[in-house]
Amino acid sequence: MLLAFLVNMIKLIVCDCDGTLLNSKKKVDEGIGQLMPELEKRGIILTIATGRNEELVDHYIDEIGIKAPYITDNGATIHRLHQLEKIYEIPREYNKTIIDILLELDVPFVYFAKERSLLYRNSDFFAKRLKPFFDRKLIDVFGKDTDVTNDHVFKITMDFKSLSPSVRSETVDKVKKLCPQVNFGPGEGDVYSLNFIKAGKGNALREIMAMLGIRKEEVIAFGDNFNDLPLLKEAGKAIVMANAEEDLKALGYEICGDNDHLGVSTYLKEMLGIKP
């Protein structure tokens, strides 16, 4: 009875991308294409909430056929049909403090601002993930003498692969102490991201719900990592992938299949009674 009630209530489905809607080869869950026309018939909207930039997710938006607003940059930006609708900037007085700490660690990082995107030291992860930026010449080199004082920064992503767990933790604590109005934590693998404190996926989801006139109990969300936790908390029903971080699964959320075996689309088809 509860499931039937929930199904009738659902108006919005929000999915993380990497590790959730995308498989290990970074391909969209193959069942989503079949699912979209049926969702449209039922008046159910499907959208995404990702740590990726617009430039790294735009082709997925077109492939899936998403028309609704979608969350990018871990909630620092919201786009609709490839147009920026909302941006949450890091306070500019924090810029130099954060960058100086990262330069002292000498770790690869990429810095996204309204004015420009800059990369300091490449890494295997960035070389692969930022390929569309390189291909479109949308990213420049960050030098040690680069002046960041007046940039409107909305996300900084860093590759902490070379740092021990203790140094990672110390760095996060140090930045948060000096810059209390930021979210800073782990994302995919060894990558950490930093945004304005109001820029999480949860706050962005609330913004989209307001745009669409949708209530919390009408939302179902899927995720696999701790940067998805604010998103999961804001949804009426939260689903965690079988391939999710063990500590996230331990929180007691319902678990669906993994991202390499159509976890999202299989769950939705079963829940909505859609035949394969």
Short mmCIF file of N, CA, C and O in Angstrom, two decimals, residues 209-255:
data_model
loop_
_atom_site.label_atom_id
_atom_site.label_comp_id
_atom_site.label_asym_id
_atom_site.label_seq_id
_atom_site.Cartn_x
_atom_site.Cartn_y
_atom_site.Cartn_z
N MET A 209 13.05 22.24 -6.94
CA MET A 209 11.68 21.93 -6.51
C MET A 209 10.83 23.20 -6.49
O MET A 209 9.65 23.18 -6.88
N ALA A 210 11.43 24.31 -6.04
CA ALA A 210 10.70 25.58 -6.03
C ALA A 210 10.40 26.04 -7.45
O ALA A 210 9.30 26.54 -7.73
N MET A 211 11.35 25.88 -8.35
CA MET A 211 11.14 26.26 -9.75
C MET A 211 9.98 25.49 -10.37
O MET A 211 9.19 26.04 -11.14
N LEU A 212 9.91 24.19 -10.02
CA LEU A 212 8.93 23.31 -10.66
C LEU A 212 7.64 23.16 -9.86
O LEU A 212 6.69 22.52 -10.33
N GLY A 213 7.60 23.72 -8.65
CA GLY A 213 6.42 23.58 -7.82
C GLY A 213 6.21 22.16 -7.33
O GLY A 213 5.08 21.66 -7.28
N ILE A 214 7.30 21.50 -6.95
CA ILE A 214 7.27 20.10 -6.52
C ILE A 214 7.65 20.01 -5.05
O ILE A 214 8.57 20.71 -4.58
N ARG A 215 6.98 19.14 -4.30
CA ARG A 215 7.24 18.97 -2.88
C ARG A 215 8.22 17.82 -2.63
O ARG A 215 8.39 16.95 -3.48
N LYS A 216 8.81 17.83 -1.45
CA LYS A 216 9.81 16.83 -1.09
C LYS A 216 9.28 15.41 -1.24
O LYS A 216 9.97 14.53 -1.76
N GLU A 217 8.05 15.17 -0.79
CA GLU A 217 7.50 13.82 -0.83
C GLU A 217 7.21 13.34 -2.26
O GLU A 217 6.88 12.17 -2.47
N GLU A 218 7.37 14.23 -3.23
CA GLU A 218 7.16 13.87 -4.63
C GLU A 218 8.47 13.60 -5.37
O GLU A 218 8.48 13.44 -6.58
N VAL A 219 9.56 13.52 -4.61
CA VAL A 219 10.89 13.39 -5.20
C VAL A 219 11.55 12.07 -4.79
O VAL A 219 11.51 11.68 -3.63
N ILE A 220 12.19 11.41 -5.75
CA ILE A 220 13.02 10.24 -5.47
C ILE A 220 14.42 10.53 -6.01
O ILE A 220 14.57 11.11 -7.09
N ALA A 221 15.44 10.21 -5.23
CA ALA A 221 16.82 10.52 -5.62
C ALA A 221 17.69 9.28 -5.52
O ALA A 221 17.49 8.43 -4.65
N PHE A 222 18.68 9.21 -6.43
CA PHE A 222 19.64 8.10 -6.48
C PHE A 222 21.05 8.66 -6.36
O PHE A 222 21.39 9.67 -7.00
N GLY A 223 21.90 7.98 -5.56
CA GLY A 223 23.29 8.41 -5.45
C GLY A 223 24.20 7.27 -5.03
O GLY A 223 23.74 6.18 -4.69
N ASP A 224 25.50 7.55 -5.04
CA ASP A 224 26.47 6.50 -4.72
C ASP A 224 27.63 6.98 -3.85
O ASP A 224 28.45 6.18 -3.42
N ASN A 225 27.70 8.30 -3.59
CA ASN A 225 28.86 8.81 -2.88
C ASN A 225 28.42 9.84 -1.84
O ASN A 225 27.27 10.27 -1.83
N PHE A 226 29.37 10.25 -0.99
CA PHE A 226 28.99 11.15 0.10
C PHE A 226 28.64 12.56 -0.37
O PHE A 226 27.95 13.29 0.33
N ASN A 227 29.09 12.96 -1.57
CA ASN A 227 28.64 14.26 -2.06
C ASN A 227 27.17 14.20 -2.50
O ASN A 227 26.56 15.23 -2.78
N ASP A 228 26.59 12.99 -2.53
CA ASP A 228 25.17 12.83 -2.83
C ASP A 228 24.31 12.86 -1.57
O ASP A 228 23.08 12.91 -1.67
N LEU A 229 24.93 12.81 -0.41
CA LEU A 229 24.16 12.71 0.83
C LEU A 229 23.18 13.87 1.02
O LEU A 229 22.02 13.65 1.38
N PRO A 230 23.59 15.14 0.77
CA PRO A 230 22.60 16.22 0.89
C PRO A 230 21.43 16.06 -0.07
O PRO A 230 20.29 16.41 0.27
N LEU A 231 21.69 15.51 -1.24
CA LEU A 231 20.63 15.24 -2.22
C LEU A 231 19.68 14.18 -1.69
O LEU A 231 18.46 14.34 -1.73
N LEU A 232 20.23 13.10 -1.16
CA LEU A 232 19.42 12.01 -0.64
C LEU A 232 18.55 12.47 0.53
O LEU A 232 17.39 12.06 0.67
N LYS A 233 19.11 13.34 1.37
CA LYS A 233 18.38 13.83 2.54
C LYS A 233 17.21 14.72 2.16
O LYS A 233 16.22 14.81 2.89
N GLU A 234 17.31 15.39 1.02
CA GLU A 234 16.25 16.32 0.61
C GLU A 234 15.13 15.64 -0.18
O GLU A 234 14.10 16.25 -0.43
N ALA A 235 15.34 14.39 -0.58
CA ALA A 235 14.33 13.67 -1.36
C ALA A 235 13.34 12.97 -0.45
O ALA A 235 13.68 12.55 0.66
N GLY A 236 12.11 12.82 -0.94
CA GLY A 236 11.12 12.08 -0.18
C GLY A 236 11.49 10.62 -0.05
O GLY A 236 11.20 9.97 0.96
N LYS A 237 12.12 10.08 -1.09
CA LYS A 237 12.62 8.69 -1.06
C LYS A 237 14.03 8.69 -1.63
O LYS A 237 14.27 9.24 -2.70
N ALA A 238 14.95 8.05 -0.92
CA ALA A 238 16.36 8.03 -1.32
C ALA A 238 16.82 6.60 -1.58
O ALA A 238 16.54 5.71 -0.77
N ILE A 239 17.51 6.42 -2.68
CA ILE A 239 18.01 5.10 -3.08
C ILE A 239 19.52 5.18 -3.28
O ILE A 239 20.02 6.09 -3.93
N VAL A 240 20.22 4.22 -2.72
CA VAL A 240 21.69 4.15 -2.83
C VAL A 240 22.06 2.97 -3.71
O VAL A 240 21.46 1.90 -3.63
N MET A 241 23.05 3.19 -4.56
CA MET A 241 23.48 2.15 -5.49
C MET A 241 24.22 1.02 -4.76
O MET A 241 24.88 1.25 -3.75
N ALA A 242 24.14 -0.19 -5.31
CA ALA A 242 24.86 -1.33 -4.72
C ALA A 242 26.37 -1.12 -4.75
O ALA A 242 27.10 -1.68 -3.93
N ASN A 243 26.84 -0.31 -5.70
CA ASN A 243 28.27 -0.02 -5.82
C ASN A 243 28.70 1.20 -5.01
O ASN A 243 29.83 1.67 -5.11
N ALA A 244 27.80 1.71 -4.18
CA ALA A 244 28.08 2.93 -3.41
C ALA A 244 29.16 2.68 -2.35
O ALA A 244 29.50 1.54 -2.02
N GLU A 245 29.68 3.79 -1.83
CA GLU A 245 30.62 3.71 -0.71
C GLU A 245 29.97 2.94 0.44
O GLU A 245 28.79 3.14 0.75
N GLU A 246 30.75 2.04 1.05
CA GLU A 246 30.20 1.19 2.11
C GLU A 246 29.65 2.01 3.27
O GLU A 246 28.61 1.67 3.84
N ASP A 247 30.32 3.10 3.62
CA ASP A 247 29.85 3.93 4.72
C ASP A 247 28.52 4.60 4.39
O ASP A 247 27.71 4.86 5.28
N LEU A 248 28.29 4.87 3.11
CA LEU A 248 27.01 5.45 2.70
C LEU A 248 25.91 4.40 2.77
O LEU A 248 24.81 4.67 3.28
N LYS A 249 26.19 3.21 2.31
CA LYS A 249 25.20 2.13 2.38
C LYS A 249 24.86 1.80 3.82
O LYS A 249 23.72 1.42 4.13
N ALA A 250 25.82 1.98 4.71
CA ALA A 250 25.60 1.65 6.13
C ALA A 250 24.62 2.60 6.81
O ALA A 250 24.16 2.32 7.92
N LEU A 251 24.26 3.71 6.15
CA LEU A 251 23.34 4.67 6.75
C LEU A 251 21.90 4.19 6.73
O LEU A 251 21.02 4.82 7.33
N GLY A 252 21.63 3.09 6.01
CA GLY A 252 20.32 2.49 6.07
C GLY A 252 19.36 2.83 4.95
O GLY A 252 18.18 2.46 5.01
N TYR A 253 19.84 3.51 3.92
CA TYR A 253 18.98 3.80 2.78
C TYR A 253 18.69 2.53 1.99
O TYR A 253 19.46 1.57 2.02
N GLU A 254 17.58 2.54 1.28
CA GLU A 254 17.26 1.41 0.40
C GLU A 254 18.33 1.31 -0.68
O GLU A 254 18.84 2.33 -1.17
N ILE A 255 18.68 0.08 -1.06
CA ILE A 255 19.75 -0.15 -2.04
C ILE A 255 19.17 -0.80 -3.29
O ILE A 255 18.39 -1.74 -3.21
#
